[in-house]
mmCIF file of C-alpha atoms in Angstrom:
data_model
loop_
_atom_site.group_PDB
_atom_site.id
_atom_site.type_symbol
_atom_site.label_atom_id
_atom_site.label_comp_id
_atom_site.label_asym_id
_atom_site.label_seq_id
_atom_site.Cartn_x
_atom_site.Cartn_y
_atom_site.Cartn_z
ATOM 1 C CA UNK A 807 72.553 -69.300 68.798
ATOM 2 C CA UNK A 808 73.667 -71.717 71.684
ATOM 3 C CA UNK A 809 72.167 -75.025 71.883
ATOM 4 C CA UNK A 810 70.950 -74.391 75.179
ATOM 5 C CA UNK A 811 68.714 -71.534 74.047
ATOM 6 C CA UNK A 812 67.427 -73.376 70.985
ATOM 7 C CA UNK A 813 66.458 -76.447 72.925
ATOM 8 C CA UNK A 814 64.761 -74.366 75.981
ATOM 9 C CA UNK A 815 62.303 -72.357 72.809
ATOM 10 C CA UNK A 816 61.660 -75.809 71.885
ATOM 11 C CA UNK A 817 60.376 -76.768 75.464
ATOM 12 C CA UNK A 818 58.359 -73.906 75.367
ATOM 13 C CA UNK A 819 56.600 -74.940 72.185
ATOM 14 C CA UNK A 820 56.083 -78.423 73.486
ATOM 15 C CA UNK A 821 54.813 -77.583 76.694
ATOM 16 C CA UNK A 822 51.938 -75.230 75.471
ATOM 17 C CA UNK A 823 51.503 -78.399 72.727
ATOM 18 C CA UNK A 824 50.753 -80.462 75.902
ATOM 19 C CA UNK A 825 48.824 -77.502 77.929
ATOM 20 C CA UNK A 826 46.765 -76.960 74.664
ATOM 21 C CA UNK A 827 45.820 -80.880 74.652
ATOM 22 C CA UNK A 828 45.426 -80.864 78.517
ATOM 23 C CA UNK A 829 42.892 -78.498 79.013
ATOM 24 C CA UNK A 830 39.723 -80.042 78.925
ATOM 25 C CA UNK A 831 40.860 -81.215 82.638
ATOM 26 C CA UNK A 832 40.564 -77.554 84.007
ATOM 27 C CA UNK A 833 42.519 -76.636 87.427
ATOM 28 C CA UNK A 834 41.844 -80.591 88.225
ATOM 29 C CA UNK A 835 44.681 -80.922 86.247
ATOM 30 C CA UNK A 836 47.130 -79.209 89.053
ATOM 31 C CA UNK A 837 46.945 -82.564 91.071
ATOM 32 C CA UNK A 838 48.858 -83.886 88.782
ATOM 33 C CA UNK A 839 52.873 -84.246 89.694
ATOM 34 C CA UNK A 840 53.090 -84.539 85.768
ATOM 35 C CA UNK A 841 51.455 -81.241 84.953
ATOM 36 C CA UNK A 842 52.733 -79.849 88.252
ATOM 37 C CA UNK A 843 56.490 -80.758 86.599
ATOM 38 C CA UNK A 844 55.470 -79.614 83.473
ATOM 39 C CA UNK A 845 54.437 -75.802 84.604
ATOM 40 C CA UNK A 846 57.714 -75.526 86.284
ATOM 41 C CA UNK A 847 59.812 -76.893 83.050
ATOM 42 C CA UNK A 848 57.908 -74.344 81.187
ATOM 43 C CA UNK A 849 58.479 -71.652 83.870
ATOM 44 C CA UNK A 850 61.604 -72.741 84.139
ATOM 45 C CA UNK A 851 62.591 -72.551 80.068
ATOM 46 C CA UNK A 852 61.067 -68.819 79.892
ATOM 47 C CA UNK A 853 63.353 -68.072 82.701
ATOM 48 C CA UNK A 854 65.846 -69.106 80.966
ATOM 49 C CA UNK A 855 65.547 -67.025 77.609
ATOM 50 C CA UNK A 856 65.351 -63.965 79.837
ATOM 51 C CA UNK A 857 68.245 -64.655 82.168
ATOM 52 C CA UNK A 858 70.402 -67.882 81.615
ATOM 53 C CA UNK A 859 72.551 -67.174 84.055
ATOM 54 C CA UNK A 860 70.508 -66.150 86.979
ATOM 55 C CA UNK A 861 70.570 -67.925 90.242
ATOM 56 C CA UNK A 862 67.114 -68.565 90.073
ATOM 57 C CA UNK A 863 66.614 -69.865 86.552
ATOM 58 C CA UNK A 864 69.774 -72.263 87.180
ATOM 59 C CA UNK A 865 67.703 -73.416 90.447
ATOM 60 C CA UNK A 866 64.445 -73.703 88.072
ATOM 61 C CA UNK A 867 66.095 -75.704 85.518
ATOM 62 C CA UNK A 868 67.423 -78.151 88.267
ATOM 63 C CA UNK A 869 64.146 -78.496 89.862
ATOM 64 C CA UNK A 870 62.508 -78.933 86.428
ATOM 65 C CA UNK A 871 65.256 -81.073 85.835
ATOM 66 C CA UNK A 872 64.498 -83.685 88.850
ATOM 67 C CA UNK A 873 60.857 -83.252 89.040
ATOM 68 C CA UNK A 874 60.882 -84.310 85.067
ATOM 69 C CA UNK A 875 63.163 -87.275 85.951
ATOM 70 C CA UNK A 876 60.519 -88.308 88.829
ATOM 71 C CA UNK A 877 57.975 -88.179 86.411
ATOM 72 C CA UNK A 878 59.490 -90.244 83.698
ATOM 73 C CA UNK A 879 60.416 -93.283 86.095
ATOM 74 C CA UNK A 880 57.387 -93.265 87.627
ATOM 75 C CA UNK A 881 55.046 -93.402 84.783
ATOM 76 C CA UNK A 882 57.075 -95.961 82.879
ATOM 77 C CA UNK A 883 58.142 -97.986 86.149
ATOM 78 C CA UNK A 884 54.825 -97.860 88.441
ATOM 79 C CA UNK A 885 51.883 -96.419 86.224
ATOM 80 C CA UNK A 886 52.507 -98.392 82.814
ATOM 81 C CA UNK A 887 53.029 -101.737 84.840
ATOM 82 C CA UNK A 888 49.598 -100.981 86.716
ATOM 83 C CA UNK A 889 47.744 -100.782 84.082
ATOM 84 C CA UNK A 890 47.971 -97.278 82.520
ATOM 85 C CA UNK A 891 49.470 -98.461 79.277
ATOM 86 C CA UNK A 892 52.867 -97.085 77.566
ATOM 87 C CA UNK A 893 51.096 -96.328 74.062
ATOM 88 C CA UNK A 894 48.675 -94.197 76.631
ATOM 89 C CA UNK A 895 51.060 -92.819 78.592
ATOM 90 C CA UNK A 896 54.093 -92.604 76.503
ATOM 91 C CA UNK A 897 53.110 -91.961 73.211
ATOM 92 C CA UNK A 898 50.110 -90.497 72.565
ATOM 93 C CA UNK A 899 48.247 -87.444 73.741
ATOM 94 C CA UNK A 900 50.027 -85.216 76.610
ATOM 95 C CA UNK A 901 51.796 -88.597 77.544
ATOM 96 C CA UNK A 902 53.384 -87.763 74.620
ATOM 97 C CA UNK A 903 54.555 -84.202 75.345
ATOM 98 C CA UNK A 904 54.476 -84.348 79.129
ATOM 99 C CA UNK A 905 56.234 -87.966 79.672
ATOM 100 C CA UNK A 906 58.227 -88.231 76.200
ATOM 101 C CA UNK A 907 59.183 -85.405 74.429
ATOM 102 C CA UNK A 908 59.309 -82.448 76.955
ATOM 103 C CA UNK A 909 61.716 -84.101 79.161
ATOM 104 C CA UNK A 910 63.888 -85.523 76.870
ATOM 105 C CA UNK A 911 64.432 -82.363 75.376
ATOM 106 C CA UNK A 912 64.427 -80.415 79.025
ATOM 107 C CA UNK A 913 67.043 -83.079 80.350
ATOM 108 C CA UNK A 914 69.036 -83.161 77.856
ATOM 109 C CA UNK A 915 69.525 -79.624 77.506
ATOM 110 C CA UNK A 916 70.155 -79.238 80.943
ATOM 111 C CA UNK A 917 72.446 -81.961 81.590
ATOM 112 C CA UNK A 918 74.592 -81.044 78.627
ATOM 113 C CA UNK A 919 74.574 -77.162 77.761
ATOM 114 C CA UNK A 920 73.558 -75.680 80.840
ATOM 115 C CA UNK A 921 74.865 -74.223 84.056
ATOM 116 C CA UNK A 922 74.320 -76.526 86.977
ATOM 117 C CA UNK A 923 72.984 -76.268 90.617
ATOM 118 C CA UNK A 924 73.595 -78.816 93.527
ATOM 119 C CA UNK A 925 70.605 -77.221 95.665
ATOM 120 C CA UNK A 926 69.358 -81.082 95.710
ATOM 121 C CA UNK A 927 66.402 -80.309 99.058
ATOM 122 C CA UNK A 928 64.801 -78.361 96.978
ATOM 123 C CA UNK A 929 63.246 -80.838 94.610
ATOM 124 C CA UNK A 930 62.573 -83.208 97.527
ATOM 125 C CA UNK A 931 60.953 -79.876 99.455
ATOM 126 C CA UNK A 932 58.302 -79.250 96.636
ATOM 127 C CA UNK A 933 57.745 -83.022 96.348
ATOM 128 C CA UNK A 934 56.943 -83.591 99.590
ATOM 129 C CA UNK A 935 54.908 -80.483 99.767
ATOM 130 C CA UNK A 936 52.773 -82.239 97.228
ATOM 131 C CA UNK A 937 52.984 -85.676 98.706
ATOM 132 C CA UNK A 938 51.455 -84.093 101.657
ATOM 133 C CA UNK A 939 48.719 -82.002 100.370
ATOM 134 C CA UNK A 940 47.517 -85.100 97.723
ATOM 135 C CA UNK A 941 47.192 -87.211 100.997
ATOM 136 C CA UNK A 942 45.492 -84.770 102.686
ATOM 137 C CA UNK A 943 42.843 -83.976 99.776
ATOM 138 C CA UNK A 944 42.850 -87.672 99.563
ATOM 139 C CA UNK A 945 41.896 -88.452 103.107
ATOM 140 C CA UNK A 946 39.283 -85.391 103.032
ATOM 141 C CA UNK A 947 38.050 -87.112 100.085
ATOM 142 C CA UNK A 948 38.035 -83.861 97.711
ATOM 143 C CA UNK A 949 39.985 -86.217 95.610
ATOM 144 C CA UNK A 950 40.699 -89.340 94.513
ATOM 145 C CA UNK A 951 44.045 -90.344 93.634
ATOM 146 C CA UNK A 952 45.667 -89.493 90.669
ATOM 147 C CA UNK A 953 48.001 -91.942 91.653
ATOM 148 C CA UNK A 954 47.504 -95.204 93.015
ATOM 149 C CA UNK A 955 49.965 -94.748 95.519
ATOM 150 C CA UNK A 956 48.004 -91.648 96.987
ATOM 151 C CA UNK A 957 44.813 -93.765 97.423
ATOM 152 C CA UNK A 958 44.630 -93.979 101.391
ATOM 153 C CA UNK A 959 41.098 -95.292 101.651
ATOM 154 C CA UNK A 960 42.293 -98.334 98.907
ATOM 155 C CA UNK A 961 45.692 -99.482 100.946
ATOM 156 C CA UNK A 962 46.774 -99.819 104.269
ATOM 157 C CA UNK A 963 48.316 -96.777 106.518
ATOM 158 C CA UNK A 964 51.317 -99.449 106.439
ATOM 159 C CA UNK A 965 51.339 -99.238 102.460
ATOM 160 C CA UNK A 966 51.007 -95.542 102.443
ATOM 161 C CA UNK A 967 53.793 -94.780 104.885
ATOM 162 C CA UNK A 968 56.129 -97.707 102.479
ATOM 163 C CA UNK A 969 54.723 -95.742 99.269
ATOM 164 C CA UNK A 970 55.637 -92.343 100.786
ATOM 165 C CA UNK A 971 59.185 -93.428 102.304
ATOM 166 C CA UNK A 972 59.811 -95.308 98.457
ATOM 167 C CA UNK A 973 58.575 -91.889 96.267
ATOM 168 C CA UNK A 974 60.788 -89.452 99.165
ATOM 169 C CA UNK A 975 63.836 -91.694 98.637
ATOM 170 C CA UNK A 976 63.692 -91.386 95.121
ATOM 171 C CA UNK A 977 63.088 -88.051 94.773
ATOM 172 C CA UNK A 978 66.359 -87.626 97.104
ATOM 173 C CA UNK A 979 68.179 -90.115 95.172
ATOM 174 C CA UNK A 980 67.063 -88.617 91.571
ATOM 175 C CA UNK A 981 67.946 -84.892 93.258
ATOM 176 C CA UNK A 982 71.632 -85.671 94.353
ATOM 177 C CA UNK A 983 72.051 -88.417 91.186
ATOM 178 C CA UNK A 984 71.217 -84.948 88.899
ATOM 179 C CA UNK A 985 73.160 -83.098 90.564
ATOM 180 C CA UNK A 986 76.445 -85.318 90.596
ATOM 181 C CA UNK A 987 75.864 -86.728 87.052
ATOM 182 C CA UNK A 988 75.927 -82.956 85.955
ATOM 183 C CA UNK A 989 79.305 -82.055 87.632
#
């Protein structure tokens, strides 16, 4: 069995781990860009024990790829400095699976045994989809947050507009850095 396929059942496995210990937060848990990145790494693994070398599950694992890589810097380089905690968010709970253990299995396998795609909008597309939908629900006041960076009535338009140029950059940056690191 290739390494590739051995790694993505493992994925699987983890992810539900981290679904099963998610769900008291119900569908609240979709505003998440963590669970969000999660679904599509699990998507994104099934895909690829049913067709590893189909178009779309190469452009899955990319985009599960990024979106994991977005996740990862972010919690440990904005959320654990605010205040969220790294035993919190790194090594216990669904931190654990969802911010440790997930992608660093998903990554690696990716980066190392799998085929590669250079489609690097689409990441920044389905971030910025969810950028603007959390700052819409935000400013309707459905919800608050989950991220500080997404709380409009706590900041300054001018701090939301520097928070949303910063996370768009770096989702473009992360997108084509994937993409030319796995060449």
């Amino acid at each position: 069995m290739d390494k590739a396929l051995i790694a993505n059942i493992i994925v699987i496995i983890l992810e539900l781990a981290g679904f099963k210990a998610s769900r008291s937060r119900g569908l609240m848990m979709l505003i998440f860009y963590t669970q969000l990145s999660n679904i599509v790494t699990l998507i994104s693994s099934v895909c690829y024990i049913i067709s590893s070398d189909a178009a779309f599950t190469v452009t899955m694992r990319y985009l599960s790829t990024v979106m994991l890589v977005m996740t990862v810097l972010i919690t440990l380089f904005v959320l654990v400095p605010s205040g969220a905690g790294f035993s919190r968010m790194v090594l216990s709970g669904n931190g654990l699976f969802f911010h440790t253990l997930c992608p660093a299995v998903s990554i690696t396998s990716y980066m190392l045994w799998e085929r590669h795609s250079s489609m690097w909008m689409i990441p920044v597309a389905v971030t910025l989809v969810y950028g603007i939908v959390l700052l819409y629900l935000n400013h309707a006041g459905i919800v608050e947050g989950p991220y500080p960076f997404f709380r409009i009535h706590e900041q300054s338009a001018r701090a939301t507009v520097i928070w949303m140029t910063v996370l768009t950059v770096l989702i473009a940056a992360f997108s084509l850095g994937v993409a030319y690191i796995a060449k």
